[in-house]
Amino acid sequence: KGDAAAGELKAMMCVACHGATGKVSVPMYPNLAGQNEAYLEHSLKAYKKGERSGGQAEVMKAYVSGLSNEDISNLAAYYASMKP
Amino acid sequence: KGDAAAGELKAMMCVACHGATGKVSVPMYPNLAGQNEAYLEHSLKAYKKGERSGGQAEVMKAYVSGLSNEDISNLAAYYASMKP
């Protein structure tokens, strides 16, 4: 299980698109608040492995490429812990 | 903008994995309730175009391949209208 507090620190770079509360005003991007932790981890890894293309996939891949698996599980825990 | 009522009819096939209320007990799958409509539409089309692989992407592609763009926007409207 990830560490939500550590995830919060890592999330500084996510806020621009995903919002400070994990809910976005740009409908093209997903709300992350309260999403399932395992799914968030899966998606981040999918971007990292290049399993997603189109839309903002390349942007996400750039952000995620610098993250360790531990960062990824912490970020997943952080957003999953937010109230949807 | 999609028609949420028409989307509800189409969503019968989604309930098995995404739950009757758009919230799942299987943490590997995403909660859909209250997700952004344009993002949901984008994701469904990404599965349809084969822009996503790994995980359940092939399962999703099978479900989505039979949907028209209108079905897709109606499904997106339906899940976006649900309370997260």
Coordinates of C-alpha atoms in Angstrom, one line a residue:
Chain A
K1 CA 0.0 0.0 0.0
G2 CA 1.3 3.5 -0.8
D3 CA 2.0 6.3 1.6
A4 CA -0.5 9.0 0.9
A5 CA 1.6 11.7 2.8
A6 CA 4.6 10.9 0.6
G7 CA 2.3 10.9 -2.4
E8 CA 1.1 14.4 -1.5
L9 CA 4.6 15.8 -1.9
K10 CA 5.0 14.1 -5.3
A11 CA 1.6 15.4 -6.4
M12 CA 2.9 19.0 -6.7
M13 CA 3.5 18.3 -10.4
C14 CA 0.0 16.8 -10.9
V15 CA -2.0 19.8 -9.5
A16 CA -1.7 21.9 -12.6
C17 CA -3.9 19.5 -14.6
H18 CA -5.6 17.4 -12.0
G19 CA -6.4 20.2 -9.5
A20 CA -5.4 20.7 -5.9
T21 CA -8.4 18.7 -4.7
G22 CA -8.1 16.0 -7.4
K23 CA -11.1 17.4 -9.3
V24 CA -10.5 19.3 -12.5
S25 CA -12.2 22.1 -14.3
V26 CA -10.9 20.9 -17.7
P27 CA -13.3 18.1 -18.6
M28 CA -10.8 16.4 -20.8
Y29 CA -8.8 15.3 -17.8
P30 CA -10.0 12.8 -15.3
N31 CA -11.0 13.5 -11.7
L32 CA -8.7 11.5 -9.5
A33 CA -10.1 12.1 -6.1
G34 CA -11.4 8.9 -4.6
Q35 CA -10.5 6.8 -7.5
N36 CA -9.5 3.2 -6.8
E37 CA -5.9 3.0 -5.6
A38 CA -5.0 -0.1 -7.6
Y39 CA -6.5 1.4 -10.8
L40 CA -4.5 4.6 -10.3
E41 CA -1.4 2.6 -9.9
H42 CA -2.2 0.6 -13.0
S43 CA -2.9 3.7 -15.1
L44 CA 0.3 5.4 -14.0
K45 CA 2.3 2.3 -14.9
A46 CA 0.5 2.0 -18.2
Y47 CA 1.6 5.5 -19.1
K48 CA 5.1 4.8 -18.0
K49 CA 5.2 1.6 -20.1
G50 CA 3.8 3.4 -23.1
E51 CA 0.6 1.3 -23.1
R52 CA -1.5 4.4 -23.6
S53 CA -1.3 6.7 -26.6
G54 CA -3.5 9.5 -28.0
G55 CA -4.9 12.5 -26.0
Q56 CA -2.5 13.6 -23.3
A57 CA -0.8 10.2 -23.1
E58 CA 2.6 11.7 -24.2
V59 CA 2.3 14.4 -21.6
M60 CA 1.5 11.9 -18.9
K61 CA 4.4 9.7 -20.0
A62 CA 6.8 12.6 -19.6
Y63 CA 5.6 13.3 -16.1
V64 CA 5.6 9.6 -15.1
S65 CA 8.9 8.6 -16.6
G66 CA 10.7 10.2 -13.6
L67 CA 8.7 8.3 -11.0
S68 CA 9.8 5.2 -9.1
N69 CA 7.3 2.4 -8.4
E70 CA 7.2 3.7 -4.8
D71 CA 6.4 7.2 -6.0
I72 CA 3.6 5.7 -8.1
S73 CA 2.1 3.7 -5.3
N74 CA 2.3 6.8 -3.0
L75 CA 0.6 9.0 -5.5
A76 CA -2.1 6.4 -6.0
A77 CA -2.6 6.2 -2.2
Y78 CA -2.8 10.0 -2.0
Y79 CA -5.5 10.5 -4.7
A80 CA -7.4 7.5 -3.6
S81 CA -7.6 9.0 -0.1
M82 CA -9.1 12.2 -1.3
K83 CA -12.9 12.7 -1.1
P84 CA -14.5 12.5 -4.5
Chain B
K1 CA -23.7 16.3 -25.1
G2 CA -24.8 12.8 -24.5
D3 CA -28.2 11.6 -23.4
A4 CA -27.8 10.1 -19.9
A5 CA -31.1 8.2 -20.1
A6 CA -30.1 6.5 -23.3
G7 CA -26.7 5.9 -21.7
E8 CA -28.3 4.1 -18.8
L9 CA -29.8 1.5 -21.2
K10 CA -26.4 0.9 -22.8
A11 CA -24.7 0.6 -19.4
M12 CA -26.3 -2.8 -18.7
M13 CA -23.2 -4.4 -20.1
C14 CA -20.9 -2.2 -17.9
V15 CA -22.5 -2.9 -14.6
A16 CA -20.8 -6.3 -14.2
C17 CA -17.4 -4.6 -13.7
H18 CA -18.2 -1.0 -13.0
G19 CA -21.0 -1.6 -10.6
A20 CA -24.7 -0.5 -10.7
T21 CA -23.7 2.8 -9.0
G22 CA -20.5 3.3 -11.0
K23 CA -18.4 2.4 -8.0
V24 CA -16.6 -0.9 -8.0
S25 CA -15.5 -3.3 -5.3
V26 CA -12.7 -4.5 -7.5
P27 CA -10.0 -1.9 -7.0
M28 CA -8.3 -2.8 -10.3
Y29 CA -11.2 -1.2 -12.2
P30 CA -12.0 2.6 -12.1
N31 CA -14.9 4.2 -10.4
L32 CA -16.8 6.0 -13.1
A33 CA -19.5 7.8 -11.1
G34 CA -19.0 11.6 -11.4
Q35 CA -16.0 11.3 -13.8
N36 CA -15.7 14.1 -16.3
E37 CA -17.9 13.4 -19.4
A38 CA -15.3 14.5 -22.0
Y39 CA -12.7 12.3 -20.3
L40 CA -15.0 9.3 -20.3
E41 CA -15.8 9.8 -23.9
H42 CA -12.1 10.1 -24.7
S43 CA -11.2 6.9 -22.8
L44 CA -14.0 4.9 -24.5
K45 CA -12.8 6.1 -27.9
A46 CA -9.2 5.3 -26.9
Y47 CA -10.2 1.7 -26.2
K48 CA -12.1 1.5 -29.4
K49 CA -9.1 2.8 -31.4
G50 CA -6.8 0.5 -29.7
E51 CA -4.8 3.3 -28.1
R52 CA -4.8 1.4 -24.8
S53 CA -3.2 -2.0 -24.1
G54 CA -2.3 -4.0 -21.0
G55 CA -4.6 -4.7 -18.1
Q56 CA -8.2 -5.1 -19.1
A57 CA -7.7 -3.0 -22.3
E58 CA -8.6 -6.0 -24.6
V59 CA -11.7 -6.7 -22.6
M60 CA -12.8 -3.1 -22.8
K61 CA -12.0 -3.0 -26.5
A62 CA -14.3 -6.0 -27.1
Y63 CA -17.2 -4.2 -25.2
V64 CA -16.6 -0.9 -26.9
S65 CA -16.2 -2.1 -30.5
G66 CA -19.9 -2.5 -30.8
L67 CA -20.7 1.0 -29.7
S68 CA -21.5 3.9 -31.9
N69 CA -20.1 7.4 -31.2
E70 CA -23.6 8.3 -30.0
D71 CA -23.7 5.3 -27.6
I72 CA -20.3 6.4 -26.3
S73 CA -21.4 10.0 -25.6
N74 CA -24.6 8.8 -24.0
L75 CA -22.6 6.4 -21.7
A76 CA -20.2 9.2 -20.8
A77 CA -23.2 11.5 -20.0
Y78 CA -24.8 8.7 -17.9
Y79 CA -21.7 8.0 -15.7
A80 CA -20.8 11.7 -15.4
S81 CA -24.3 12.3 -14.1
M82 CA -23.9 9.8 -11.3
K83 CA -22.9 11.0 -7.8
P84 CA -19.3 10.0 -7.1

